[in-house]
Coordinates of N, CA, C and O in Angstrom, one line a residue:
M1 N 0.9 -1.4 -0.1 CA 0.3 0.3 -0.1 C 0.9 1.0 0.2 O 2.0 1.1 0.8
R2 N 0.5 2.3 -0.6 CA 1.2 3.2 -1.0 C 0.7 4.6 0.2 O -0.7 4.4 0.2
A3 N 1.4 5.0 0.8 CA 1.1 6.5 2.0 C 0.8 7.4 0.7 O 1.2 7.4 -0.4
P4 N 0.1 8.5 0.9 CA -0.6 9.6 0.5 C 0.8 10.5 0.1 O 1.6 10.3 1.4
G5 N 1.2 11.0 -1.1 CA 2.4 12.3 -1.0 C 2.2 13.0 -0.3 O 1.3 13.4 0.2
E6 N 2.9 13.9 0.4 CA 2.8 14.9 1.2 C 2.3 16.0 0.7 O 2.1 16.3 -0.6
N7 N 1.4 16.6 1.3 CA 0.5 17.8 0.5 C -0.6 17.0 -0.2 O -0.8 18.2 -0.8
S8 N -0.6 16.2 -0.2 CA -1.5 16.0 -1.6 C -3.3 15.9 -0.8 O -3.2 15.4 0.2
T9 N -3.8 16.1 -1.8 CA -5.5 16.3 -1.4 C -6.2 14.9 -2.1 O -5.9 14.3 -2.8
L10 N -7.4 14.7 -1.6 CA -8.1 13.8 -1.9 C -9.7 14.5 -1.4 O -10.2 14.7 -0.2
T11 N -10.4 13.9 -2.6 CA -11.9 14.3 -2.5 C -12.7 12.9 -2.3 O -12.4 12.3 -3.4
V12 N -13.8 13.2 -1.4 CA -14.5 12.1 -1.4 C -16.0 12.5 -2.1 O -16.3 13.3 -1.1
A13 N -16.2 12.2 -3.3 CA -17.6 12.8 -3.7 C -18.9 11.7 -3.9 O -18.3 10.7 -3.6
R14 N -19.7 11.6 -3.7 CA -21.4 10.8 -4.1 C -21.6 11.5 -5.2 O -22.4 12.8 -4.8
V15 N -22.0 10.5 -6.3 CA -23.2 10.7 -7.3 C -24.6 10.0 -7.1 O -24.1 9.0 -6.9
R16 N -25.3 10.8 -6.9 CA -26.6 10.4 -6.6 C -27.2 10.9 -7.4 O -27.3 11.5 -8.4
A17 N -28.7 10.1 -7.4 CA -29.6 10.5 -9.1 C -29.9 12.0 -9.0 O -30.0 12.3 -10.2
D18 N -30.2 12.5 -7.8 CA -30.8 13.9 -7.8 C -29.5 14.8 -7.5 O -30.0 15.9 -7.0
S19 N -28.6 14.4 -7.5 CA -27.3 15.5 -6.4 C -25.9 14.9 -6.3 O -25.7 13.7 -6.8
L20 N -24.9 15.8 -6.3 CA -23.4 15.5 -6.3 C -23.2 16.2 -5.2 O -23.9 17.2 -5.1
R21 N -22.5 15.4 -4.3 CA -22.5 16.1 -3.3 C -20.8 15.6 -2.3 O -20.7 14.8 -3.0
Y22 N -19.7 16.0 -1.8 CA -18.9 15.8 -1.6 C -18.9 15.5 0.2 O -19.5 16.1 0.9
M23 N -18.5 14.5 0.3 CA -18.4 14.0 2.0 C -16.9 14.8 3.0 O -16.0 15.1 2.4
T24 N -17.8 15.2 3.8 CA -16.9 16.4 4.8 C -15.8 15.1 5.4 O -15.6 14.2 5.6
Q25 N -14.4 15.7 5.6 CA -13.4 15.2 6.3 C -13.7 15.0 7.6 O -13.4 13.6 7.9
D26 N -13.9 15.6 8.5 CA -14.4 15.2 9.8 C -15.7 14.2 10.0 O -15.9 14.1 11.1
G27 N -16.5 14.6 9.6 CA -17.8 13.6 9.4 C -18.6 12.9 8.5 O -19.3 12.3 8.9
S28 N -18.0 12.0 7.6 CA -17.7 10.7 7.1 C -17.3 9.7 7.6 O -15.7 10.1 7.7
F29 N -17.7 8.6 7.0 CA -17.4 7.4 7.4 C -15.9 7.3 6.9 O -15.0 7.0 6.9
P30 N -16.1 7.2 5.4 CA -14.7 7.5 4.1 C -13.7 8.0 4.8 O -12.2 7.5 4.7
Y31 N -14.1 9.2 5.2 CA -12.8 10.0 5.6 C -12.2 9.4 6.8 O -11.3 9.7 7.2
S32 N -13.3 8.7 8.0 CA -12.3 8.7 9.4 C -11.4 7.8 9.0 O -10.1 7.2 9.8
V33 N -11.7 6.6 8.0 CA -10.8 5.7 7.1 C -9.6 6.5 6.9 O -8.6 5.8 7.1
L34 N -9.8 6.8 6.0 CA -8.5 7.2 5.2 C -8.0 8.4 5.6 O -6.4 8.6 5.4
A35 N -9.0 9.7 6.3 CA -7.5 10.0 7.4 C -6.8 9.8 8.1 O -5.8 10.2 8.6
D36 N -6.9 8.5 8.6 CA -6.2 7.8 9.6 C -5.3 7.5 8.6 O -3.8 7.4 9.4
L37 N -5.1 7.6 7.2 CA -4.0 6.6 6.9 C -3.2 7.8 6.2 O -1.9 8.1 5.6
G38 N -3.2 8.8 6.7 CA -3.0 10.5 6.3 C -3.3 11.3 4.7 O -2.5 12.7 4.6
Y39 N -4.5 10.7 4.3 CA -5.2 11.0 3.2 C -6.1 12.3 4.3 O -6.2 12.9 5.0
R40 N -6.1 14.0 3.0 CA -6.5 15.1 3.7 C -7.4 16.1 2.7 O -7.4 15.3 1.6
A41 N -8.8 16.3 3.2 CA -9.4 16.9 1.8 C -8.7 18.5 1.6 O -8.2 19.0 2.6
P42 N -9.1 18.8 0.2 CA -8.4 20.1 0.1 C -9.4 21.2 1.1 O -10.1 21.1 1.5
A43 N -8.4 22.2 1.4 CA -9.1 23.1 2.4 C -10.1 24.2 1.8 O -10.9 24.4 3.0
Q44 N -10.3 23.9 0.4 CA -11.5 24.6 0.5 C -13.0 24.0 0.7 O -14.2 24.3 1.0
Q45 N -12.8 22.8 1.2 CA -13.9 21.9 1.9 C -14.2 21.6 3.5 O -14.9 21.4 3.7
D46 N -13.2 22.4 3.7 CA -13.4 22.8 5.5 C -14.3 23.5 5.7 O -14.3 24.5 5.5
R47 N -15.0 23.0 6.6 CA -16.4 23.5 6.9 C -16.5 23.5 8.2 O -17.5 23.9 8.7
G48 N -15.6 23.2 9.3 CA -15.2 23.1 10.2 C -16.2 22.6 11.6 O -16.1 23.3 12.7
S49 N -16.9 22.1 11.4 CA -18.1 21.1 12.2 C -18.2 19.5 12.1 O -18.1 19.1 10.3
D50 N -18.1 18.8 12.8 CA -18.3 17.3 12.6 C -19.5 17.0 12.4 O -19.5 15.9 11.8
A51 N -20.4 17.9 12.7 CA -21.7 17.8 12.6 C -21.9 17.5 11.0 O -23.1 16.8 10.4
V52 N -21.1 18.2 9.9 CA -21.9 18.6 8.7 C -21.3 17.3 8.1 O -20.1 17.3 7.8
Q53 N -21.7 15.9 7.7 CA -21.0 15.1 6.7 C -21.1 15.3 5.0 O -20.2 14.3 5.0
T54 N -21.6 15.7 4.6 CA -22.2 15.9 3.0 C -22.6 17.1 2.7 O -23.2 18.2 3.5
L55 N -22.5 17.8 1.9 CA -22.3 19.1 1.0 C -22.7 19.0 -0.6 O -22.1 18.3 -0.7
D56 N -24.0 19.5 -1.0 CA -24.3 19.1 -2.4 C -23.3 20.2 -3.0 O -23.0 21.5 -2.2
V57 N -23.1 19.7 -4.3 CA -22.5 20.7 -4.9 C -23.1 21.1 -6.0 O -23.3 19.9 -7.1
S58 N -23.0 22.7 -6.5 CA -24.0 22.5 -8.4 C -22.9 22.7 -9.3 O -21.7 22.7 -8.7
P59 N -23.7 21.9 -10.4 CA -22.6 22.4 -11.1 C -21.6 23.2 -11.8 O -20.7 23.2 -12.8
E60 N -22.2 24.3 -11.7 CA -21.1 25.7 -11.6 C -19.9 25.8 -10.6 O -19.2 26.4 -11.0
L61 N -19.9 24.8 -9.6 CA -19.1 25.2 -8.5 C -18.2 23.8 -8.2 O -18.1 23.7 -7.2
I62 N -18.4 23.1 -9.0 CA -17.9 21.7 -9.0 C -16.0 21.7 -8.5 O -15.3 21.3 -8.1
D63 N -15.6 23.4 -8.9 CA -14.4 23.3 -8.4 C -13.9 23.3 -6.8 O -12.7 23.2 -6.6
V64 N -14.6 23.3 -6.2 CA -14.6 22.9 -4.7 C -14.4 21.6 -4.8 O -13.7 21.0 -3.5
L65 N -14.7 20.5 -6.0 CA -13.7 19.1 -5.8 C -12.4 18.8 -5.9 O -11.9 18.1 -5.9
A66 N -11.7 20.1 -6.3 CA -10.5 20.1 -6.6 C -9.2 19.7 -5.8 O -9.6 20.0 -4.8
A67 N -8.7 18.8 -6.0 CA -7.8 17.4 -5.6 C -7.2 16.9 -6.3 O -7.4 16.8 -7.6
D68 N -5.9 16.3 -5.9 CA -5.1 15.9 -6.5 C -5.7 14.5 -6.6 O -5.3 13.7 -8.3
D69 N -6.3 13.6 -6.0 CA -7.3 12.4 -6.3 C -9.0 12.6 -6.1 O -9.2 13.2 -4.9
I70 N -9.5 12.2 -6.9 CA -11.5 11.8 -6.4 C -11.9 10.8 -6.1 O -11.5 9.9 -7.1
L71 N -12.2 10.4 -4.9 CA -12.8 9.0 -5.1 C -14.4 9.7 -5.2 O -15.0 10.3 -4.3
L72 N -14.8 8.8 -6.4 CA -16.6 9.0 -6.7 C -17.5 7.6 -6.1 O -17.0 6.7 -6.5
L73 N -18.3 7.8 -5.4 CA -18.7 6.9 -5.0 C -20.1 6.9 -5.1 O -21.1 8.3 -5.6
I74 N -20.7 5.9 -6.3 CA -21.5 6.1 -7.7 C -22.6 5.6 -6.8 O -23.0 4.1 -6.6
D75 N -24.5 5.8 -6.7 CA -25.2 4.9 -6.3 C -25.6 4.3 -7.6 O -25.1 4.6 -8.6
A76 N -26.0 3.0 -7.3 CA -26.7 2.5 -8.3 C -27.7 3.0 -9.1 O -28.6 4.1 -8.4
G77 N -27.8 3.2 -10.3 CA -28.5 3.6 -11.4 C -28.4 5.6 -11.5 O -29.0 6.0 -12.6
T78 N -27.3 5.9 -11.5 CA -26.8 6.9 -11.8 C -25.8 6.7 -12.7 O -25.1 7.9 -13.2
E79 N -25.8 6.0 -13.7 CA -24.5 5.9 -14.7 C -24.4 7.2 -16.1 O -23.7 7.8 -15.9
D80 N -26.4 8.0 -15.9 CA -26.1 9.0 -16.6 C -25.6 10.1 -16.2 O -25.0 11.1 -16.7
A81 N -25.8 10.2 -15.0 CA -25.2 11.1 -13.9 C -23.3 11.1 -14.1 O -23.1 12.5 -14.2
V82 N -23.5 10.6 -13.7 CA -21.6 10.0 -13.8 C -21.0 10.6 -15.1 O -20.5 10.8 -15.4
A83 N -21.6 10.0 -16.1 CA -21.2 10.4 -17.8 C -21.3 11.9 -17.8 O -20.9 12.5 -18.4
Q84 N -22.7 12.3 -17.3 CA -22.6 14.0 -17.7 C -20.9 14.7 -16.9 O -21.0 15.5 -17.4
L85 N -21.0 14.0 -15.6 CA -20.5 14.9 -15.1 C -18.9 14.6 -15.6 O -17.9 15.7 -15.7
R86 N -18.5 13.5 -15.9 CA -17.1 12.8 -16.7 C -17.0 13.6 -17.6 O -15.9 14.2 -18.1
Q87 N -18.4 14.2 -18.3 CA -18.1 14.9 -19.1 C -18.4 16.6 -19.3 O -17.3 17.3 -20.3
N88 N -18.4 17.0 -18.3 CA -18.2 18.3 -17.9 C -16.9 19.1 -17.9 O -16.0 18.6 -16.6
P89 N -17.0 19.9 -18.4 CA -15.2 20.4 -18.8 C -14.9 21.1 -17.7 O -13.7 21.2 -17.4
L90 N -15.5 21.7 -16.6 CA -15.2 22.3 -15.6 C -14.8 20.9 -14.2 O -13.7 20.9 -14.0
F91 N -15.5 19.4 -14.6 CA -14.7 18.5 -13.8 C -13.4 18.0 -14.2 O -12.8 17.7 -13.8
T92 N -13.4 18.2 -15.8 CA -11.6 17.4 -16.8 C -11.0 18.2 -16.3 O -10.2 17.8 -15.9
G93 N -11.8 19.4 -16.3 CA -10.4 20.7 -16.0 C -9.6 20.4 -14.8 O -8.6 21.3 -14.3
L94 N -10.0 19.6 -13.7 CA -9.8 19.5 -12.1 C -8.2 18.8 -12.2 O -8.0 19.3 -11.3
G95 N -8.5 18.0 -13.3 CA -7.0 17.3 -13.5 C -6.8 16.2 -12.3 O -5.6 15.9 -12.7
A96 N -7.9 15.7 -11.9 CA -7.4 14.7 -10.4 C -7.7 13.6 -11.0 O -8.3 13.1 -12.0
R97 N -6.9 12.5 -10.4 CA -7.0 10.9 -11.0 C -8.2 10.9 -10.0 O -8.4 10.9 -8.7
V98 N -8.9 9.9 -10.7 CA -10.6 9.2 -10.4 C -10.4 8.1 -10.2 O -10.2 7.4 -11.2
I99 N -10.9 7.6 -9.2 CA -11.6 6.3 -8.6 C -13.2 6.2 -8.5 O -13.4 6.9 -8.0
E100 N -13.6 5.3 -9.0 CA -15.1 5.0 -9.7 C -15.2 4.3 -8.3 O -14.4 2.6 -8.4
L101 N -16.4 4.0 -7.3 CA -16.7 2.7 -6.3 C -17.7 3.0 -6.2 O -18.7 4.0 -6.4
P102 N -18.5 1.9 -6.0 CA -20.0 1.7 -5.9 C -20.6 2.0 -4.1 O -19.5 1.6 -2.9
S103 N -21.0 3.1 -4.2 CA -21.6 3.9 -2.7 C -21.9 2.6 -2.0 O -21.7 2.9 -0.8
K104 N -23.0 1.9 -2.3 CA -23.6 1.1 -1.2 C -22.6 -0.3 -0.2 O -22.7 -0.1 0.7
D105 N -21.2 -0.1 -1.1 CA -20.4 -0.8 -0.6 C -19.2 0.0 0.6 O -18.5 -0.6 0.9
F106 N -19.2 1.1 0.1 CA -18.2 2.5 1.3 C -18.7 3.2 1.9 O -18.1 3.8 2.3
L107 N -20.1 3.2 1.6 CA -21.0 4.9 2.5 C -20.5 4.4 3.9 O -20.6 5.3 4.1
F108 N -20.7 3.5 4.0 CA -21.2 3.5 5.7 C -20.1 2.1 6.0 O -19.8 1.7 5.3
G109 N -20.1 2.0 7.2 CA -18.5 1.6 7.6 C -19.1 0.2 9.0 O -19.8 0.5 9.7
N110 N -18.1 -0.1 8.6 CA -17.5 -1.8 9.9 C -16.5 -2.2 9.4 O -15.7 -1.7 8.2
V111 N -16.0 -2.9 9.9 CA -14.5 -3.6 9.8 C -13.9 -3.6 8.5 O -13.0 -3.4 7.6
L112 N -15.2 -4.6 7.5 CA -14.9 -5.2 6.4 C -15.1 -3.8 5.1 O -13.9 -3.8 4.6
T113 N -15.8 -3.0 5.0 CA -15.6 -1.6 4.7 C -14.5 -0.6 4.9 O -13.8 -0.3 4.1
A114 N -13.9 -0.7 5.9 CA -12.3 0.0 5.9 C -11.3 -0.8 5.7 O -10.7 -0.3 5.2
R115 N -11.3 -2.1 5.5 CA -10.4 -2.8 5.1 C -10.3 -2.6 3.5 O -9.1 -2.5 3.3
A116 N -11.7 -2.9 3.1 CA -11.5 -2.5 1.5 C -11.4 -0.8 1.3 O -10.6 -0.8 -0.4
L117 N -11.9 0.5 2.2 CA -11.2 1.5 1.8 C -9.4 1.1 1.8 O -9.0 1.8 0.9
I118 N -8.8 0.6 2.8 CA -7.9 0.6 3.0 C -6.8 -0.2 1.5 O -5.8 0.4 0.9
D119 N -7.5 -1.0 1.3 CA -6.9 -1.5 -0.3 C -7.1 -0.5 -1.4 O -6.4 -0.5 -2.2
T120 N -8.5 0.0 -1.2 CA -8.5 0.8 -2.6 C -7.6 2.2 -2.5 O -7.2 2.6 -3.5
A121 N -7.0 2.2 -1.1 CA -6.0 3.2 -0.8 C -5.3 3.4 -2.1 O -4.0 4.2 -2.2
S122 N -4.6 2.2 -2.1 CA -3.1 1.2 -2.2 C -3.0 2.1 -3.9 O -2.3 2.0 -4.6
Q123 N -4.5 2.1 -4.7 CA -4.6 2.4 -5.9 C -4.9 4.4 -6.4 O -4.7 4.8 -6.9
I124 N -4.7 5.2 -5.0 CA -5.0 6.5 -5.1 C -3.7 7.2 -4.1 O -3.0 6.6 -3.7
G125 N -3.6 8.6 -4.7 CA -2.3 9.1 -3.8 C -0.9 8.4 -4.1 O -1.1 7.9 -5.1
G126 N 0.0 8.7 -3.2 CA 1.2 8.4 -3.6 C 2.3 9.6 -4.2 O 2.2 10.3 -4.8

């Protein structure tokens, strides 16, 4: 497994049928695992509250997702939304490495989910 590069950033975003949102570093399960490995959210995503777990992102403000790596958690049935996001020039212009994972397997946590996230971390960062 590779550790994250120094000062590298990671966005965890969820694609739902009705929205795109990012997971906050201090309030979401995926980040509770990834932060322990040294991954950090970009500064523009800091909302200063553990109570806030997700924030919706409008198509015009996709730059809030800007990071070295983006982990997209994909809801079932959102293939069209993912395709639109991947074709959005604002998203492609971020220049991030993007990993897609099914949200049903990674959104909420237990030991097996944490282990799967750790295994996935070997594909990102570095």
